Short mmCIF file of C-alpha atoms in Angstrom, two decimals:
data_model
loop_
_atom_site.label_atom_id
_atom_site.label_comp_id
_atom_site.label_asym_id
_atom_site.label_seq_id
_atom_site.Cartn_x
_atom_site.Cartn_y
_atom_site.Cartn_z
CA MET M 1 8.79 -48.82 6.81
CA GLN M 2 6.87 -45.72 6.65
CA ALA M 3 7.78 -42.44 8.62
CA LYS M 4 6.00 -41.54 11.46
CA ALA M 5 3.43 -38.92 10.10
CA SER M 6 3.67 -35.28 11.61
CA PRO M 7 0.79 -33.95 13.39
CA VAL M 8 1.32 -30.34 11.15
CA ALA M 9 1.79 -31.00 7.67
CA ALA M 10 5.22 -29.25 6.28
CA SER M 11 3.71 -27.98 3.58
CA ALA M 12 0.51 -26.31 5.54
CA PRO M 13 0.88 -22.39 5.08
CA ARG M 14 2.90 -20.60 7.70
CA LEU M 15 0.99 -18.15 9.14
CA THR M 16 3.29 -15.02 10.86
CA CYS M 17 2.45 -12.47 13.35
CA HIS M 18 3.78 -10.36 16.10
CA VAL M 19 2.57 -10.85 19.50
CA PHE M 20 3.04 -9.01 22.78
CA ARG M 21 3.24 -10.64 26.35
CA ALA M 22 -0.11 -9.69 28.33
CA ASP M 23 1.83 -8.23 31.35
CA ALA M 24 3.13 -5.67 28.89
CA PHE M 25 -0.64 -3.68 28.63
CA PRO M 26 -1.67 -3.16 32.21
CA VAL M 27 -4.39 -1.39 33.46
CA VAL M 28 -3.51 2.19 34.14
CA ALA M 29 -6.65 3.33 35.80
CA GLY M 30 -9.85 1.44 37.02
CA VAL M 31 -10.99 -1.16 38.85
CA CYS M 32 -8.32 -3.76 38.31
CA LEU M 33 -5.54 -1.24 38.52
CA GLY M 34 -1.93 -2.44 38.02
CA ASP M 35 -3.23 -5.75 36.75
CA PRO M 36 -2.35 -7.14 32.97
CA LEU M 37 -4.31 -8.28 30.66
CA GLY M 38 -6.07 -11.47 32.44
CA PRO M 39 -8.76 -14.09 31.39
CA PRO M 40 -12.09 -12.66 29.87
CA ALA M 41 -14.27 -12.92 32.72
CA GLU M 42 -11.99 -10.94 34.82
CA LEU M 43 -11.87 -7.83 32.51
CA CYS M 44 -13.89 -4.77 33.44
CA PRO M 45 -15.08 -2.65 30.93
CA GLY M 46 -14.25 1.06 31.66
CA ASP M 47 -10.50 0.09 32.72
CA VAL M 48 -7.95 1.84 31.06
CA TYR M 49 -4.50 0.12 29.35
CA ALA M 50 -1.64 1.50 27.77
CA LEU M 51 1.40 -0.64 26.05
CA ARG M 52 4.48 -0.13 28.02
CA PRO M 53 7.20 1.91 26.15
CA GLU M 54 10.09 -0.93 26.44
CA ALA M 55 7.34 -3.38 25.45
CA ARG M 56 8.62 -5.88 22.33
CA ALA M 57 6.92 -7.64 19.63
CA TYR M 58 7.82 -11.21 19.46
CA ARG M 59 7.34 -13.50 16.40
CA LEU M 60 4.82 -16.08 16.41
CA ASP M 61 4.86 -18.63 13.46
CA LEU M 62 1.99 -20.60 13.32
CA ARG M 63 0.80 -23.68 11.18
CA GLN M 64 -2.68 -25.10 11.13
CA ALA M 65 -2.63 -28.78 12.24
CA PRO M 66 -5.33 -31.21 10.43
CA ASP M 67 -7.54 -30.82 13.25
CA GLY M 68 -7.83 -27.06 12.79
CA ARG M 69 -5.58 -25.96 15.93
CA HIS M 70 -3.16 -23.63 15.63
CA VAL M 71 0.22 -24.55 16.70
CA ALA M 72 3.69 -22.81 17.20
CA ALA M 73 6.33 -23.65 14.19
CA ALA M 74 10.20 -24.05 14.56
CA GLY M 75 11.77 -20.85 15.03
CA SER M 76 9.10 -18.52 16.47
CA GLU M 77 10.00 -16.23 19.46
CA ALA M 78 6.65 -16.48 21.72
CA ALA M 79 6.73 -20.39 22.08
CA ALA M 80 8.10 -23.22 21.60
CA GLU M 81 7.76 -25.60 18.67
CA GLY M 82 4.17 -27.46 18.93
CA ALA M 83 2.68 -25.02 21.75
CA GLU M 84 -1.15 -24.49 20.85
CA ALA M 85 -2.30 -21.12 19.89
CA VAL M 86 -5.97 -20.81 21.79
CA ARG M 87 -7.92 -17.70 20.70
CA GLU M 88 -9.79 -16.30 24.37
CA ALA M 89 -11.42 -13.55 23.16
CA ARG M 90 -11.67 -10.10 20.71
CA LEU M 91 -10.94 -6.99 22.81
CA THR M 92 -12.12 -3.54 21.46
CA PHE M 93 -11.05 -0.45 23.11
CA MET M 94 -11.34 3.45 22.38
CA ASP M 95 -8.18 5.69 22.29
CA PRO M 96 -8.44 9.31 23.66
CA ASP M 97 -9.57 10.52 19.94
CA GLY M 98 -12.52 8.21 20.11
CA ASN M 99 -10.38 5.63 17.43
CA ARG M 100 -11.48 2.28 17.85
CA ALA M 101 -8.35 -0.34 18.41
CA GLU M 102 -8.73 -4.01 18.48
CA ILE M 103 -6.43 -6.75 19.98
CA LEU M 104 -7.11 -10.49 19.73
CA LEU M 105 -6.21 -12.33 23.23
CA LEU M 106 -3.85 -15.63 23.18
CA LYS M 107 -3.28 -18.46 25.24
CA LEU M 108 -0.05 -20.03 24.38
CA ARG M 109 0.40 -23.55 25.70
CA PRO M 110 2.97 -23.33 26.82
CA GLY M 111 4.45 -19.98 25.90
CA ARG M 112 8.13 -18.06 26.36
CA ASP M 113 9.67 -17.92 29.73
CA GLY M 114 6.33 -18.99 31.64
CA ALA M 115 4.21 -16.05 29.65
CA ARG M 116 0.81 -18.12 28.92
CA ARG M 117 -1.20 -15.08 27.71
CA TRP M 118 -0.45 -12.95 24.83
CA PHE M 119 -2.12 -10.47 22.73
CA LEU M 120 -2.00 -9.73 18.90
CA PRO M 121 -2.98 -6.34 17.89
CA LEU M 122 -5.57 -6.39 14.92
CA THR M 123 -5.09 -2.71 14.70
CA PRO M 124 -1.96 -1.10 15.67
CA ILE M 125 -1.26 -0.19 19.51
CA GLU M 126 0.99 2.95 20.01
CA ALA M 127 3.23 2.68 23.38
CA GLY M 128 2.25 5.13 26.14
CA THR M 129 -1.36 5.96 24.75
CA ASP M 130 -4.67 5.23 27.15
CA TYR M 131 -6.78 2.58 25.51
CA THR M 132 -10.08 2.32 27.45
CA LEU M 133 -11.67 -1.38 27.04
CA ILE M 134 -15.19 -1.13 25.34
CA GLU M 135 -16.13 -4.23 24.53
CA THR M 136 -15.30 -8.36 25.10
CA GLU M 137 -16.00 -10.63 22.53
CA ARG M 138 -15.64 -14.09 24.41
CA ASP M 139 -14.67 -17.11 21.86
CA PRO M 140 -14.21 -15.07 18.97
CA PRO M 141 -14.59 -16.72 15.30
CA PRO M 142 -11.52 -17.86 13.60
CA LEU M 143 -9.66 -14.82 12.70
CA PRO M 144 -6.58 -14.96 10.08
CA LEU M 145 -3.56 -14.23 12.43
CA VAL M 146 -1.79 -11.38 9.94
CA ASP M 147 1.00 -9.61 10.33
CA VAL M 148 0.17 -6.17 10.57
CA ALA M 149 2.99 -4.54 9.00
CA THR M 150 3.13 -4.75 5.07
CA ILE M 151 6.81 -4.48 3.55
CA ALA M 152 6.05 -1.38 1.42
CA PHE M 153 7.10 2.09 0.61
CA ALA M 154 5.72 5.51 1.56
CA ARG M 155 4.17 7.54 -1.45
CA ARG M 156 6.62 9.69 -3.50
CA THR M 157 9.30 7.19 -3.10
CA ARG M 158 11.36 7.17 -6.35
CA ILE M 159 12.05 3.74 -8.34
CA THR M 160 14.57 3.37 -10.48
CA LEU M 161 13.54 2.28 -13.83
CA ALA M 162 15.40 0.06 -16.64
CA ASP M 163 16.85 3.22 -18.44
CA GLY M 164 18.24 4.69 -15.20
CA SER M 165 15.62 7.34 -14.62
CA GLN M 166 13.79 7.29 -11.19
CA ARG M 167 9.78 7.31 -10.99
CA PRO M 168 7.55 7.82 -7.56
CA ILE M 169 6.33 4.74 -6.96
CA GLU M 170 2.58 5.81 -7.30
CA GLN M 171 3.27 6.56 -11.07
CA LEU M 172 4.42 3.34 -11.63
CA ARG M 173 1.89 1.03 -13.75
CA PRO M 174 1.62 -2.70 -14.84
CA GLY M 175 4.20 -3.20 -17.47
CA ASP M 176 6.90 -0.68 -16.73
CA LEU M 177 10.32 -1.91 -16.62
CA VAL M 178 12.14 -1.56 -13.60
CA LEU M 179 15.43 -2.12 -12.83
CA THR M 180 16.77 -4.66 -10.44
CA ARG M 181 20.00 -6.03 -9.09
CA ASP M 182 20.08 -9.64 -10.22
CA ASN M 183 17.80 -9.94 -13.34
CA GLY M 184 18.42 -6.91 -15.35
CA PRO M 185 15.05 -4.85 -16.46
CA GLN M 186 11.89 -6.70 -15.11
CA PRO M 187 8.04 -5.56 -15.95
CA LEU M 188 6.01 -4.54 -12.84
CA ARG M 189 3.22 -6.80 -12.23
CA HIS M 190 1.16 -4.98 -9.55
CA VAL M 191 1.56 -2.71 -6.94
CA LEU M 192 -0.67 -3.01 -3.45
CA SER M 193 -1.82 0.21 -1.99
CA ARG M 194 -3.29 1.12 1.24
CA THR M 195 -3.25 4.14 3.85
CA VAL M 196 -2.71 3.35 7.30
CA ARG M 197 -2.56 5.43 10.65
CA ALA M 198 0.99 6.14 11.45
CA ILE M 199 1.17 4.34 14.82
CA GLY M 200 2.68 1.28 16.58
CA SER M 201 4.28 -0.92 13.86
CA PHE M 202 2.62 1.14 11.20
CA ALA M 203 4.42 3.99 11.89
CA PRO M 204 7.31 4.15 9.05
CA VAL M 205 10.89 4.22 9.29
CA ALA M 206 12.70 7.04 7.63
CA ILE M 207 16.66 6.96 6.51
CA ALA M 208 17.72 10.58 6.02
CA ARG M 209 19.05 11.56 2.70
CA GLY M 210 22.67 10.46 2.25
CA ALA M 211 22.58 8.29 5.04
CA LEU M 212 23.09 5.13 2.92
CA GLY M 213 23.85 6.63 -0.28
CA ASN M 214 20.25 7.47 -0.67
CA ALA M 215 19.14 10.15 -3.09
CA ASP M 216 16.52 11.59 -0.98
CA ASP M 217 14.88 10.55 2.43
CA LEU M 218 13.87 6.97 2.04
CA VAL M 219 10.51 6.34 4.05
CA VAL M 220 9.69 2.26 4.36
CA SER M 221 7.66 0.28 6.32
CA GLN M 222 9.42 -1.16 9.35
CA HIS M 223 9.49 -4.69 8.09
CA LEU M 224 10.77 -3.85 4.74
CA ARG M 225 14.57 -5.18 4.36
CA LEU M 226 17.44 -3.57 3.04
CA PHE M 227 20.14 -5.68 0.56
CA LEU M 228 23.38 -4.41 2.37
CA TYR M 229 27.00 -6.21 0.44
CA ARG M 230 29.86 -5.98 2.81
CA ARG M 231 32.79 -7.81 2.42
CA GLY M 232 35.93 -8.95 4.56
CA GLU M 233 35.81 -7.28 8.21
CA ASP M 234 33.10 -5.33 7.59
CA ARG M 235 30.64 -8.02 7.12
CA LEU M 236 27.30 -8.42 9.04
CA ALA M 237 26.95 -12.28 8.22
CA GLU M 238 28.86 -15.12 7.19
CA ARG M 239 27.70 -14.00 3.64
CA PRO M 240 28.41 -10.74 2.38
CA GLU M 241 24.82 -10.37 0.60
CA THR M 242 22.52 -9.49 3.69
CA LEU M 243 19.22 -8.23 4.56
CA VAL M 244 18.49 -5.87 7.10
CA LYS M 245 14.85 -4.87 8.24
CA ALA M 246 14.78 -1.19 8.40
CA ALA M 247 13.40 -1.17 11.90
CA ASP M 248 16.96 -2.67 13.28
CA LEU M 249 18.62 0.29 11.56
CA ILE M 250 16.94 2.95 14.16
CA ASP M 251 19.38 4.95 15.60
CA GLY M 252 17.39 8.63 16.56
CA ALA M 253 19.78 10.33 14.27
CA SER M 254 20.40 9.15 10.66
CA VAL M 255 17.57 6.23 11.17
CA VAL M 256 13.82 7.45 12.95
CA LEU M 257 10.61 6.56 13.66
CA ARG M 258 7.86 9.16 12.30
CA ARG M 259 5.13 8.51 14.32
CA GLY M 260 1.55 10.34 13.74
CA GLY M 261 -0.97 11.02 11.06
CA PHE M 262 -1.19 8.82 8.21
CA CYS M 263 1.07 6.94 5.68
CA ASP M 264 0.23 5.95 2.18
CA TYR M 265 2.15 2.39 1.93
CA MET M 266 2.80 0.69 -1.49
CA SER M 267 4.17 -2.81 -2.37
CA PRO M 268 5.51 -3.67 -6.11
CA VAL M 269 5.10 -7.03 -7.11
CA PHE M 270 7.02 -8.97 -9.62
CA ASP M 271 7.64 -12.47 -11.04
CA ARG M 272 10.33 -12.72 -8.72
CA HIS M 273 11.47 -11.70 -5.46
CA GLU M 274 13.67 -9.07 -6.30
CA VAL M 275 15.99 -6.05 -5.09
CA ILE M 276 14.98 -3.02 -6.72
CA TYR M 277 16.53 0.70 -6.22
CA ALA M 278 14.35 2.99 -3.75
CA GLU M 279 15.98 6.14 -4.18
CA CYS M 280 19.12 4.67 -5.40
CA VAL M 281 19.38 1.78 -2.16
CA PRO M 282 18.74 -1.67 -2.92
CA VAL M 283 15.74 -3.00 -1.12
CA GLU M 284 13.63 -5.96 -1.83
CA SER M 285 10.28 -6.12 -3.45
CA LEU M 286 7.26 -7.91 -1.77
CA LEU M 287 7.85 -11.72 -1.80
CA VAL M 288 4.72 -13.76 -2.82
CA ASN M 289 4.28 -17.14 -1.97
CA PRO M 290 1.65 -19.21 0.27
CA ASP M 291 3.20 -18.51 3.46
CA THR M 292 3.33 -14.62 2.78
CA ARG M 293 -0.01 -14.31 1.21
CA CYS M 294 -1.53 -15.29 4.41
CA ARG M 295 0.62 -12.59 5.95
CA LEU M 296 -1.25 -10.13 3.92
CA PRO M 297 -4.37 -7.98 4.74
CA GLN M 298 -7.58 -9.62 3.23
CA GLU M 299 -7.97 -6.74 0.58
CA ASP M 300 -4.19 -7.23 -0.45
CA ARG M 301 -4.34 -11.25 -0.74
CA ALA M 302 -8.01 -10.80 -2.82
CA ALA M 303 -6.10 -8.71 -5.14
CA LEU M 304 -3.11 -11.06 -5.44
CA ASP M 305 -5.49 -13.94 -6.07
CA GLU M 306 -7.48 -12.36 -8.55
CA MET M 307 -4.33 -11.17 -11.08
CA LEU M 308 -1.58 -13.54 -9.92
CA PRO M 309 -3.58 -16.81 -8.79
CA ASP M 310 -0.06 -19.08 -9.25
CA LEU M 311 2.49 -16.48 -8.50
CA ALA M 312 4.99 -18.50 -5.97
CA GLN M 313 8.19 -16.51 -5.41
CA ALA M 314 11.74 -18.14 -3.92
CA PRO M 315 13.18 -16.22 -1.27
CA LEU M 316 16.14 -13.78 -2.24
CA ARG M 317 19.94 -15.65 -1.68
CA ALA M 318 21.03 -13.78 1.09
CA ALA M 319 21.46 -13.73 4.83
CA GLU M 320 18.71 -12.35 7.23
CA VAL M 321 21.12 -10.03 9.88
CA GLN M 322 19.75 -10.20 13.36
CA ALA M 323 19.22 -7.19 15.24
CA ALA M 324 22.04 -7.44 17.46
CA ALA M 325 24.66 -7.59 14.56
CA VAL M 326 23.54 -4.60 13.54
CA GLU M 327 23.72 -2.59 16.73
CA ARG M 328 27.26 -3.93 16.94
CA ALA M 329 27.78 -2.53 13.43
CA ARG M 330 25.73 0.53 13.52
CA ALA M 331 28.31 3.15 14.08
CA GLY M 332 30.02 2.12 10.41
CA LEU M 333 27.04 1.51 8.74
CA PHE M 334 26.02 5.33 7.59
CA ARG M 335 27.68 7.79 5.55
CA PRO M 336 28.26 11.33 7.27
CA ARG M 337 25.14 13.44 6.35
CA ARG M 338 25.03 16.19 3.62
CA ARG M 339 25.03 19.69 4.85
#
């Protein structure tokens, strides 16, 4: 007797994005003052919106069903497994400096906590900034629901090579031997690079020199994970080997978010998903597999497809620590700052 087929193939690539509730982006000036993002027919061009300072991003994992629909995968924060994600509109805004910002308005059926309408920033949206609605595109064409943040290091981050020397990441070249924690010297295959405005989820995290034993300030993207090995009572999870997201380490003192200006981000790629050393701190390299390729910006995905089409890496064997556990242990994570 054959098992009943699942409506979504288990092998279907998982698309990951981070979305906000519609009520986290209300009108602060205009015709619909106080209203959250609503149905496209009710939106008024010229209304000014602002993301609430306390707004948080919710992870939404999607898989594509055979009929083309996107449905929530297990583990999503924004919707229960099987909830359908429907694209309602693509909205274009302008900030006070004249920069355009775009979001994708989504309806999740059903969503978490009764929230049915959500939005996905297609460009970074900064809390507290005014965004004037200038265009509403209903029934937008299919768009890749990509994560807006790449796992990456800021330019001038020094990476440890096989001989123990350190070199700024922008000076690394394919074939250079980089020291890895688990597999010794490994050749670099490629470095992805892009420049973005340092706002919203693109703003980098800066870890002060010495806070984690780092030789200099370590500046990374918010989603990059650091490798922490802690035994006994100091463990952050069941296993001593743990991965902690940079954004979860922010304490406003030793670790801060650097907003404003632009940031050059660079992502090293190896044959395996590795733990490498950046400013002497063990951190992950970019994980490349069918799931994560879908999260990358189109130009990065195209570069990998051309150079390393068959690359499919296994994740690191380490526990990912949740933000709540990091919060409880934060006081003991950082070393006294050097004078």
